[in-house]
Coordinates of C-alpha atoms and ligand atoms in Angstrom, one line a residue:
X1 CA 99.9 82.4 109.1
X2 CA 101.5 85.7 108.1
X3 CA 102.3 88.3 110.8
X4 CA 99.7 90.7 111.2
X5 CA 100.5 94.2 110.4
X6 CA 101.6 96.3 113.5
X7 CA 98.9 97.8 116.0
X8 CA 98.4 101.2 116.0
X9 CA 98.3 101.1 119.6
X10 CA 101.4 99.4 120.0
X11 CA 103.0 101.8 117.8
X12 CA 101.7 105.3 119.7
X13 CA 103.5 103.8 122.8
X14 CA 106.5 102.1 121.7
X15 CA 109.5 103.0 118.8
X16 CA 111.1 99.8 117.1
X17 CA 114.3 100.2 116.4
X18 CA 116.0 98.4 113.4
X19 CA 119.3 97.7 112.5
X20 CA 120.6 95.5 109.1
X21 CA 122.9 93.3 108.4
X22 CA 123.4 91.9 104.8
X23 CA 125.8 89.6 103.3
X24 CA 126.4 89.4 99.9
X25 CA 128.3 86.7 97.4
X26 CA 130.3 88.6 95.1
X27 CA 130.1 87.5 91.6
X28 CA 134.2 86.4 90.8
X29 CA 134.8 83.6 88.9
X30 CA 137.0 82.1 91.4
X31 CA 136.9 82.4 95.7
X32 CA 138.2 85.3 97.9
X33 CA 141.4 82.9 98.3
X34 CA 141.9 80.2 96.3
X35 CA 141.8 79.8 92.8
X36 CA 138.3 77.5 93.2
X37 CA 136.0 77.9 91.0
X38 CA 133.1 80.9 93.2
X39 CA 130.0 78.9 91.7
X40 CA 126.4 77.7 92.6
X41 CA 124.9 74.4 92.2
X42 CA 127.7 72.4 91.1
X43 CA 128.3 68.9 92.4
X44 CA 128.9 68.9 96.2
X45 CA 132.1 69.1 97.3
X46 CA 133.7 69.7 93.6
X47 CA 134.9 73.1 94.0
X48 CA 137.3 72.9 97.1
X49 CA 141.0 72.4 97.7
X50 CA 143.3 72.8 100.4
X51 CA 143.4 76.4 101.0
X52 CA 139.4 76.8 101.4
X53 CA 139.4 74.0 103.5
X54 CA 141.8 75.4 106.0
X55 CA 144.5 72.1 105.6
X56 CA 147.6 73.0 107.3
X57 CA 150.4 74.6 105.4
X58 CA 147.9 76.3 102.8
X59 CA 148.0 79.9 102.5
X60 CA 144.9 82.3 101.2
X61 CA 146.1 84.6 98.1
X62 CA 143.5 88.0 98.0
X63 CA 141.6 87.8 95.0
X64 CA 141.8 91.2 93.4
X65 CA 138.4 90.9 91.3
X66 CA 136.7 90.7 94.9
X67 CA 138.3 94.1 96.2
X68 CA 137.6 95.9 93.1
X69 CA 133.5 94.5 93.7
X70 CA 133.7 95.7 97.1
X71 CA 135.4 98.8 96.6
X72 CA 132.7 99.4 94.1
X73 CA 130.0 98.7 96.2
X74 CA 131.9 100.7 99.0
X75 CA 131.6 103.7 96.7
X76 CA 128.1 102.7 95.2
X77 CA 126.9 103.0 99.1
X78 CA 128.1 106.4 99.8
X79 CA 130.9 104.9 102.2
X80 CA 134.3 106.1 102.9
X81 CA 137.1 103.7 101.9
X82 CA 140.1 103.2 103.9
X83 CA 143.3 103.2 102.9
X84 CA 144.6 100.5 104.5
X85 CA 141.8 97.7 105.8
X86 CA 143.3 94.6 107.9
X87 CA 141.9 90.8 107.3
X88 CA 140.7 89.7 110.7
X89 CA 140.1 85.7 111.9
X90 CA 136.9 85.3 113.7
X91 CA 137.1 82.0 115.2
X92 CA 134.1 80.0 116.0
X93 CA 133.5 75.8 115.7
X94 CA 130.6 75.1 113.2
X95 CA 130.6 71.5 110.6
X96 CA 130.3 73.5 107.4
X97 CA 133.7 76.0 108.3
X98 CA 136.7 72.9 108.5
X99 CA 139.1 75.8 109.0
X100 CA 137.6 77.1 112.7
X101 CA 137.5 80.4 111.6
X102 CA 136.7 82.9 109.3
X103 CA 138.8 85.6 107.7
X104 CA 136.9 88.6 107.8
X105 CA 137.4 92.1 108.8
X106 CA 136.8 93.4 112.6
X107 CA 137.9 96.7 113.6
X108 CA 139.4 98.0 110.4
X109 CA 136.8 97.5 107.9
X110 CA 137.1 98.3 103.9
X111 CA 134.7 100.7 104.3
X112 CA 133.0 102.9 106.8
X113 CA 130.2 105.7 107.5
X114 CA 127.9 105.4 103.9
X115 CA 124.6 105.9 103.5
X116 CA 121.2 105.1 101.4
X117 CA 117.8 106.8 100.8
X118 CA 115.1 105.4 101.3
X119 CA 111.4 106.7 100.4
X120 CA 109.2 107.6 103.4
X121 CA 105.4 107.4 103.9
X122 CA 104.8 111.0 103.4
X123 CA 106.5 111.3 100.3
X124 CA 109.9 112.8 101.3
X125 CA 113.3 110.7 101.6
X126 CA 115.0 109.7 104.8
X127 CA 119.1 108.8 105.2
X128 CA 119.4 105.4 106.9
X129 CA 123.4 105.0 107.8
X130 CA 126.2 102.3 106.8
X131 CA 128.0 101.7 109.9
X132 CA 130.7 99.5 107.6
X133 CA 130.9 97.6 105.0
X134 CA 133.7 94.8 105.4
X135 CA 135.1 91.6 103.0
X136 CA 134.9 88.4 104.5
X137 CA 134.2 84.6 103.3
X138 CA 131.3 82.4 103.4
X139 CA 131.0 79.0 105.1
X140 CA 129.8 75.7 103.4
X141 CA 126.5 74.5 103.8
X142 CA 124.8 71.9 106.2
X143 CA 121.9 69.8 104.1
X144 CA 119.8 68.8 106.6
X145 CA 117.2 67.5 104.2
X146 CA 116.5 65.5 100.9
X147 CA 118.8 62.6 101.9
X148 CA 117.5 59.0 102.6
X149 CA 118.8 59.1 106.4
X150 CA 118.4 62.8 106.5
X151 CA 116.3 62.0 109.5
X152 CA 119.9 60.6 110.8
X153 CA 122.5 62.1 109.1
X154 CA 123.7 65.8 108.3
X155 CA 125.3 66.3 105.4
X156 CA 128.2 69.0 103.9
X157 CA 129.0 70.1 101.0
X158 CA 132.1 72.7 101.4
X159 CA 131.9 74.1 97.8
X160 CA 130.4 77.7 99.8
X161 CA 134.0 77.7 101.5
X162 CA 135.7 80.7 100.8
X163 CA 133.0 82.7 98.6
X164 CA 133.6 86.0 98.7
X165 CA 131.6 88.1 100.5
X166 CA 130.8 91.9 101.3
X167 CA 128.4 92.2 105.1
X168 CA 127.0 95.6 104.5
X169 CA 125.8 96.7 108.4
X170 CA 123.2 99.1 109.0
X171 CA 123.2 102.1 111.4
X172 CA 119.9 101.5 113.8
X173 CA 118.2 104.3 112.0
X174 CA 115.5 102.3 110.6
X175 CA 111.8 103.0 112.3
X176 CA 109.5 100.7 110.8
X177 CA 109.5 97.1 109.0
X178 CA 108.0 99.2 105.8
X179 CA 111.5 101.0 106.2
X180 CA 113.6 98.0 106.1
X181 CA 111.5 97.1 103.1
X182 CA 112.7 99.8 101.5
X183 CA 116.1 100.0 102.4
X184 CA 116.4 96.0 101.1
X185 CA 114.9 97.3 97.8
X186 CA 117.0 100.2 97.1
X187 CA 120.2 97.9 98.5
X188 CA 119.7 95.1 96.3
X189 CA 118.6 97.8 93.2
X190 CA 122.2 99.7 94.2
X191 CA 124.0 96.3 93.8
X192 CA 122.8 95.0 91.5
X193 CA 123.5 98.1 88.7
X194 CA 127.3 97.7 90.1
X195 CA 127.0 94.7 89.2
X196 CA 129.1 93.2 91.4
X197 CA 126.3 90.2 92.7
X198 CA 123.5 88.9 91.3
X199 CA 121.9 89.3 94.6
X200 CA 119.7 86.4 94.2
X201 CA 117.9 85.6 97.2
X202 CA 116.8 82.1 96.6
X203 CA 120.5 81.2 96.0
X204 CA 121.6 82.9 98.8
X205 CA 123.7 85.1 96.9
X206 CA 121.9 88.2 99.1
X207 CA 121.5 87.1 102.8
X208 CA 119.5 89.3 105.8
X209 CA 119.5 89.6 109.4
X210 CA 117.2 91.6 110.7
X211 CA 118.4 93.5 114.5
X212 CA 115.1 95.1 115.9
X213 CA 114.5 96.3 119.6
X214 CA 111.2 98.4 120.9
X215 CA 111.5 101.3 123.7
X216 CA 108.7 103.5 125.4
X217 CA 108.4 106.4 123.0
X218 CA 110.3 109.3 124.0
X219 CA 113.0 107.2 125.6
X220 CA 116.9 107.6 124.0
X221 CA 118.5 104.8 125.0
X222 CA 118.1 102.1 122.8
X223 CA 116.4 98.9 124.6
X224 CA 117.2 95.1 124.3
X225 CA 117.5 93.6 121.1
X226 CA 117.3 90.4 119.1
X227 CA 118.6 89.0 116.1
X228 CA 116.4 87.4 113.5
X229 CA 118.1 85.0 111.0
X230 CA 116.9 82.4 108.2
X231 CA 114.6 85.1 106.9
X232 CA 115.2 84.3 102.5
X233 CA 112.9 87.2 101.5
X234 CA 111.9 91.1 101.9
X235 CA 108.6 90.3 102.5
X236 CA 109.2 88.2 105.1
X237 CA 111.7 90.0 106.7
X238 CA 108.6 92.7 107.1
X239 CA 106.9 89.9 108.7
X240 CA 109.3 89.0 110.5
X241 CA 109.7 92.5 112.1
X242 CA 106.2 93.2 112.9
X243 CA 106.0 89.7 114.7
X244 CA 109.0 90.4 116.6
X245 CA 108.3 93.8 117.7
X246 CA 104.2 93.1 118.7
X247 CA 106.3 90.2 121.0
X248 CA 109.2 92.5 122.2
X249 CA 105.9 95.1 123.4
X250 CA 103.7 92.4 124.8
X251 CA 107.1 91.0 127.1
X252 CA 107.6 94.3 128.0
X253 CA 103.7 95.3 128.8
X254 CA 103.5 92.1 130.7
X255 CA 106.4 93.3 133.1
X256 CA 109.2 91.0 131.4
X257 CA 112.3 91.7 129.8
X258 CA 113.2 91.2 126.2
X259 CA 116.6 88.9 126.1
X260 CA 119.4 89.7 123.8
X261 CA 119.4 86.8 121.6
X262 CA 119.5 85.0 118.2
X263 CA 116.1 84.2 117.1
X264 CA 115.2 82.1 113.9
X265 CA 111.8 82.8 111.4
X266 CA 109.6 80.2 110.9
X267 CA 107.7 81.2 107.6
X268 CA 105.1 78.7 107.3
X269 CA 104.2 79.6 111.3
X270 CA 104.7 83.1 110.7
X271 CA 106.7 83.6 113.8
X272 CA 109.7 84.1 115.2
X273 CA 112.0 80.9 117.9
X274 CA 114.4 81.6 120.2
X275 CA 117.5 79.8 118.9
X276 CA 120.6 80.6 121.4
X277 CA 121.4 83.4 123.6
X278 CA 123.5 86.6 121.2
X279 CA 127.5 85.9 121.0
X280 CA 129.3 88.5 122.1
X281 CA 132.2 89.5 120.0
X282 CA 135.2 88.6 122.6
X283 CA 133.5 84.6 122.2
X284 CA 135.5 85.2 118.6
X285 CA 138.7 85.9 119.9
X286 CA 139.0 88.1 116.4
X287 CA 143.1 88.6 115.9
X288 CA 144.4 90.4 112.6
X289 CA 145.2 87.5 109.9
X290 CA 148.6 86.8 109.9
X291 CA 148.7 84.9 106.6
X292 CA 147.5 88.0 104.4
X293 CA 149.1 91.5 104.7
X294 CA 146.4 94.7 104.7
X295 CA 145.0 95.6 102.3
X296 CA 145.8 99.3 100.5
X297 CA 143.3 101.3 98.3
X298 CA 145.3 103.7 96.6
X299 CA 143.6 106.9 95.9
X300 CA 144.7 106.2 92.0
X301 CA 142.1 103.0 92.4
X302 CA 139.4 104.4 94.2
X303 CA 139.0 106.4 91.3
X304 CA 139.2 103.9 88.5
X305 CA 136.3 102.0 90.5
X306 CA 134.6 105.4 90.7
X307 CA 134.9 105.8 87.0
X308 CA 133.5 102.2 86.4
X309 CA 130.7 102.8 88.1
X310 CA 127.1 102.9 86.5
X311 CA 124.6 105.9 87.2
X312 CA 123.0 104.7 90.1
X313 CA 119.1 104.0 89.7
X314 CA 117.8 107.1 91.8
X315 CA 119.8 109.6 90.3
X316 CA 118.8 108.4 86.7
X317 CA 115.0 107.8 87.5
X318 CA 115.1 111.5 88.0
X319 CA 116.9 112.0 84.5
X320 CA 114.5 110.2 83.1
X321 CA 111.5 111.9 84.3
X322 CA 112.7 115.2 83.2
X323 CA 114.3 113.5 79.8
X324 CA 111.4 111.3 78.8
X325 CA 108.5 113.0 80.6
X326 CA 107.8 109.8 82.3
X327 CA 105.5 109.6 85.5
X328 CA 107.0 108.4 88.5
X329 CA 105.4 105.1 88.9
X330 CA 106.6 103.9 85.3
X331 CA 110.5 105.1 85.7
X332 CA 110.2 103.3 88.9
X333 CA 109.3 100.1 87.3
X334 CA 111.8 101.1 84.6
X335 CA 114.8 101.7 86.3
X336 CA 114.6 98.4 88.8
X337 CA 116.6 96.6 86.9
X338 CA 119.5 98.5 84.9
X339 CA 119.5 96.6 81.8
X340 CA 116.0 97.1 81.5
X341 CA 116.4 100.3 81.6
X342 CA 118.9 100.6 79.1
X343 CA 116.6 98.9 76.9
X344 CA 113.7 101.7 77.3
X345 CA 116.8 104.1 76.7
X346 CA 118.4 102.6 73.7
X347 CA 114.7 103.3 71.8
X348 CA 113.6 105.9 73.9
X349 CA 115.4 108.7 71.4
X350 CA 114.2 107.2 68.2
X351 CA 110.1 107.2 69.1
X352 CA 108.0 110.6 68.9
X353 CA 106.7 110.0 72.3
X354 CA 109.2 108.1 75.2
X355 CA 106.1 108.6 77.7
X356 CA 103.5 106.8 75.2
X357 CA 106.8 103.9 74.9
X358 CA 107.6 103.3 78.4
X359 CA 103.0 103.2 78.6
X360 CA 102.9 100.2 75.6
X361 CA 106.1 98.9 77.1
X362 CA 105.0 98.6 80.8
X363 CA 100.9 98.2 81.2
X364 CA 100.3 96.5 77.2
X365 CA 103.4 94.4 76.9
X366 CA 104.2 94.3 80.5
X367 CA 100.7 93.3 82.0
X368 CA 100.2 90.8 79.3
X369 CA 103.7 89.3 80.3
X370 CA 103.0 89.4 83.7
X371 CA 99.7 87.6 83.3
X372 CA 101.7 84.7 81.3
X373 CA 104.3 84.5 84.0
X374 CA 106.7 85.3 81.5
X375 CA 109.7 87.4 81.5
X376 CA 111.0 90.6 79.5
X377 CA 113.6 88.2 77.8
X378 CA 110.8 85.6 76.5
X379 CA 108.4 88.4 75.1
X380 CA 107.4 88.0 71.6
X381 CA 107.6 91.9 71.0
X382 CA 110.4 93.8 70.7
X383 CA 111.4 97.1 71.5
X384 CA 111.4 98.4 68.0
X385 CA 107.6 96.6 67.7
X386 CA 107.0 98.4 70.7
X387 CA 108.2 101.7 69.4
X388 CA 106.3 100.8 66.2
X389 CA 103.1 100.2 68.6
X390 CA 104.0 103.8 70.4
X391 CA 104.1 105.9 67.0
X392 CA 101.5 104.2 65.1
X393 CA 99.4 105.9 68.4
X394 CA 100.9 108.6 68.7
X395 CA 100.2 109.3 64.7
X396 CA 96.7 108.3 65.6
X397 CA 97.0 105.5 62.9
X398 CA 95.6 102.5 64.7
X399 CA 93.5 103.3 67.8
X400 CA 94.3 101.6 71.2
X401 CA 91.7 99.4 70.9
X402 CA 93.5 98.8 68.0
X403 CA 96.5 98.4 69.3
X404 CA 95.6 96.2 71.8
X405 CA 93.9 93.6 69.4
X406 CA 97.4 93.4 67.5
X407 CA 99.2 92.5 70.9
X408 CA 96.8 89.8 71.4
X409 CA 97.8 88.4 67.9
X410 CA 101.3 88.9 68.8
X411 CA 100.8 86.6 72.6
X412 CA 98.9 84.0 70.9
X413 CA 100.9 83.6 67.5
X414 CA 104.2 84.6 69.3
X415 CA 105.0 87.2 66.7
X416 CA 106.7 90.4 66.6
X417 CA 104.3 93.9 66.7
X418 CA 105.9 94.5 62.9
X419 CA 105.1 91.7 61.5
X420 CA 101.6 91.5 63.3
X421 CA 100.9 95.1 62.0
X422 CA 101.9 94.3 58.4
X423 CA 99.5 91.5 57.7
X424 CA 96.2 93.2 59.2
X425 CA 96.7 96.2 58.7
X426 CA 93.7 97.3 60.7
X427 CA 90.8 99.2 58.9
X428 CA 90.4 103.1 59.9
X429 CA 87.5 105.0 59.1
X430 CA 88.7 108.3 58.7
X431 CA 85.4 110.0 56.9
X432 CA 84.3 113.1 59.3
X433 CA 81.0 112.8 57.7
X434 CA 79.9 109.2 59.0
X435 CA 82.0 109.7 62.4
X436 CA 79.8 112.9 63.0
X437 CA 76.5 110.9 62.0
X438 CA 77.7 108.5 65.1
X439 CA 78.6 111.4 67.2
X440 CA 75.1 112.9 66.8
X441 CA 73.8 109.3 67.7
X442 CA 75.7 109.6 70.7
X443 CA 74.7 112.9 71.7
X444 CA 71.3 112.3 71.1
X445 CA 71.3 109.3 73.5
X446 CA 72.9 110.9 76.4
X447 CA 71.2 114.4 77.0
X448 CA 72.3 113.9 80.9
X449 CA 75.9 113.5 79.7
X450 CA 76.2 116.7 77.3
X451 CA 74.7 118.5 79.8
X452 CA 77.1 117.9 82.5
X453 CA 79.9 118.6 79.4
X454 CA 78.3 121.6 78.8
X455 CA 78.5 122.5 82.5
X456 CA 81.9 122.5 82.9
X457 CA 82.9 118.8 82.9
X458 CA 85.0 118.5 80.3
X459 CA 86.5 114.7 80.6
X460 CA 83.4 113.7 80.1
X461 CA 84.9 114.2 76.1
X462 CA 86.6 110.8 77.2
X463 CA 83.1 109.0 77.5
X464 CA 81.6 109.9 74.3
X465 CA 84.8 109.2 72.3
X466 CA 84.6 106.0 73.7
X467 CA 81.1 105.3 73.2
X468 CA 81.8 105.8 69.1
X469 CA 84.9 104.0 69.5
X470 CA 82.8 101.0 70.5
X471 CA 80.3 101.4 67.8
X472 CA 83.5 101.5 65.3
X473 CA 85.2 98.2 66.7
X474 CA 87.6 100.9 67.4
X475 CA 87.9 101.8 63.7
X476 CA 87.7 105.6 64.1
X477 CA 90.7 107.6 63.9
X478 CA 91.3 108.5 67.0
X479 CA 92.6 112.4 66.3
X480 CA 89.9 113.2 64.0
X481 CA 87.1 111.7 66.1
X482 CA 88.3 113.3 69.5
X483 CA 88.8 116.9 67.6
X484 CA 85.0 116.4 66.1
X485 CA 83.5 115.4 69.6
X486 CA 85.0 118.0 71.2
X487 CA 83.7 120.3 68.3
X488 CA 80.3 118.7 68.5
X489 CA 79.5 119.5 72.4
X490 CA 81.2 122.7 72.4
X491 CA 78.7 123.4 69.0
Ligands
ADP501 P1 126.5 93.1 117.8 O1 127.7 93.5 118.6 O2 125.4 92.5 118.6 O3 126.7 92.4 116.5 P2 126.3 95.6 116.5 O4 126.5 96.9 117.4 O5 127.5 95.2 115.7 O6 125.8 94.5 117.4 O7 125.1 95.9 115.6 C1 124.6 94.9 114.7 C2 123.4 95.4 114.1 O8 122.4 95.7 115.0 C3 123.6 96.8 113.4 O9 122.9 96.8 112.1 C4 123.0 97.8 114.3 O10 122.5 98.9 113.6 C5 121.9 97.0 115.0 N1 121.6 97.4 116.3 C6 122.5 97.7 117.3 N2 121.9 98.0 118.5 C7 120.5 97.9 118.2 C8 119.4 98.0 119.0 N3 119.4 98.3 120.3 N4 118.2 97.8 118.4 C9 118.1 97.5 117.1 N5 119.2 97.3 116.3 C10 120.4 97.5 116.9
ZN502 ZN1 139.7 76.5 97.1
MG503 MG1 128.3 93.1 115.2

């Protein structure tokens, strides 16, 4: 049972407070320290050797494809980047990290005070901060399940040993779950066009945990809070939140005190379990890594990462509005994923309308995609047959009913628009003298409609257009037959 969406009477007495922290696998071909091949679902324990497993005498090398990634994603995230980070060992005892510690980064970070924008409920943008963003390396993996004794045994597989990572931490400036939605989104979207992870959740290549406390309204100081972990998706993160912060509230209400702990989200339960009481930082005894020296970022490479960066997706969704004419909602969907974006742009300049491309591109070929559970890569149409689609509109040469009868040849055959709109080249009737002898019909039916035209309300243009469409199988050409209805009521 999914969390139910926060009370508004919770939320006029109390403010949640929420705080981020993501890891992310950086997508090198080898690990942060050993030559290792950095890869997902290979045989278990194939991609390991004796520096990743902490044997003694090994030492780590830095890979210098990882700091370029997180130097990138430093900049991407507004952050600034010090000169001169230190690798830190934070030592804990867990099956799936053979070394007993981590190398990560504790007090001087890669990266420091960034910041993303996020969209707010009332249409304007809010700041949430990047306290730090730091490189460290992932642990290997416990499989609890899918094993004949699994109800006995725990397995490992040590191949996740020494991935690099980047742990991007959050300022508590984040109000709401729908917030932390949002930052997630734009996160991920950020990385992703740097192209530095594939940030795929399911994989674990993008990981969450989710700090929330609640206080009274109108209170400063923070209050208690926990720490939700095992949450593998946005949505449930949101869930997640809004569970946690009804509970924090109804501790609180009922005179109890909310604990500072680690808590774990159950998603089939919908709810969050108390899993162990929050580690405190000294329990890691961090110490600066002897084995690697710090790391410098020259000025000279901060810019060559600067240079290699992409546009980032909410500076060009604004370029595009203004460059393409497009409406919000469709250079949203555009610009989530860069390549597709690219895509619309690579075309975008060759058709006589972008806004009428990014339209067949997004609600013809798009819905009819979506509605096959089929991605942009497995569409029979491609961009030039969607351009084709667009301008054959545009030039009012096929109507959309039109149109949309040659996409549905295109899904079921699996053929290009082109080709499609070569063989039937659809009929058009294109004599004014029989469209007006249906316009009349038209008219004549529907005295209440030309009426209200004739009283001001002019979409109602829209209605009779369609009502002779339908009586042409949407034959009519549709420039010539809205110009003639229009010249029909105004007559
Ligand atoms: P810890 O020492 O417990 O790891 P940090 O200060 O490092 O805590 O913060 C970890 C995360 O928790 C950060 O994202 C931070 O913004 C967030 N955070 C810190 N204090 C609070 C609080 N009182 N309520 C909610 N989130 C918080
Ligand atoms: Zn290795
Ligand atoms: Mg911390």
């Amino acid at each position: 049972m999914p969390a139910a969406a926060l009370s508004p009477e919770v939320l006029a007495k109390y403010e949640p407070v929420i705080g981020l922290e993501v890891h992310v696998q950086l997508l090198t071909a080898s690990k942060a320290f050993c030559g290792c091949a950095n890869r997902f679902g290979s045989a278990p324990n194939t991609n390991i050797c004796p520096v990743c497993l902490g044997l003694p005498g090994a030492l780590p090398v830095l890979n210098a494809k990882a700091v370029e990634f997180a130097t990138m994603a430093s900049l991407a995230l507004n952050c600034e980047v010090r000169e001169r980070s230190i690798f830190a060992r934070k030592n804990y005892f867990y099956p799936d990290l053979p070394k007993g510690y981590q190398i990560s980064q504790y007090d001087k970070p890669l990266a420091e005070h960034g910041w993303i924008e996020v969209p707010t409920a009332d249409g304007g943008t809010k700041r949430i901060g990047i306290t730090r963003l730091h490189m460290e390396e992932d642990a290997g993996k416990s499989l609890h399940d899918g094993f004949s004794d699994s109800a006995t045994r725990t397995y490992l597989d040590l191949n996740r040993c020494g991935t690099p990572l980047v742990e991007i931490v959050s300022e508590p400036d984040i109000r709401t779950p729908d917030e932390a939605f949002e930052y997630l989104t734009r996160l991920k979207e950020i990385l992703l066009y740097t192209g530095i992870s594939d940030c795929n959740m399911e994989e674990g290549s993008l990981r969450c945990d989710a700090n929330v406390s609640v206080r009274p309204r109108g209170q400063e100081k923070f209050g208690t809070k926990a720490e939700v972990k095992n949450v593998n998706s946005f949505k449930f993160i949101r869930a997640a939140l809004e569970y946690e912060i009804e509970r924090q509230v109804e501790v609180i209400e009922s005179g109890g005190r909310v604990l500072q702990e680690t808590r774990l989200w159950n998603s089939n339960e919908g709810r969050t379990y108390s899993m162990r009481s929050k580690e405190q930082a000294h329990d890691y005894r961090y110490f600066p890594e002897p084995d690697l020296p710090p790391l410098i970022v020259s000025p000279e490479f901060l810019e060559q990462m600067r240079k290699r960066l992409p546009e980032m997706p909410e500076p060009r969704r604004a370029r595009m509005i203004a460059e393409y004419d497009l409406s919000t909602q469709d250079a949203h969907t555009l610009t989530a994923a860069r390549e597709f974006a690219d895509r619309f742009e690579a075309v975008a300049k060759t058709a006589r309308n972008p806004r009428r491309v990014a339209n067949v591109l997004l609600s013809e070929v798009g819905g009819r995609l979506k509605a096959l559970g089929l991605d942009q890569e497995q569409s029979p149409v491609s961009m030039a047959g969607i351009v084709l689609a667009a301008d054959l509109l545009d030039e009012s040469k096929i109507s959309s009913k039109q149109m949309k009868q040659l996409f549905d040849v295109c899904f079921e055959k699996g053929e290009d628009f082109p080709a499609v709109y070569e063989r039937e080249k659809p009929q058009q009737i294109t004599d004014s003298g029989a469209i007006e002898k249906l316009i009349d019909e038209v008219i004549a039916a529907n005295p209440r409609q030309v009426e209200q035209y004739r009283a001001g309300k002019k979409t109602l243009a829209g209605f009779f257009v369609g009502q002779v469409m339908r009586a042409t199988k949407g034959q009519a050409n549709p420039a010539l037959l809205n110009e003639l209805v229009v010249k029909k009521l105004e007559g």
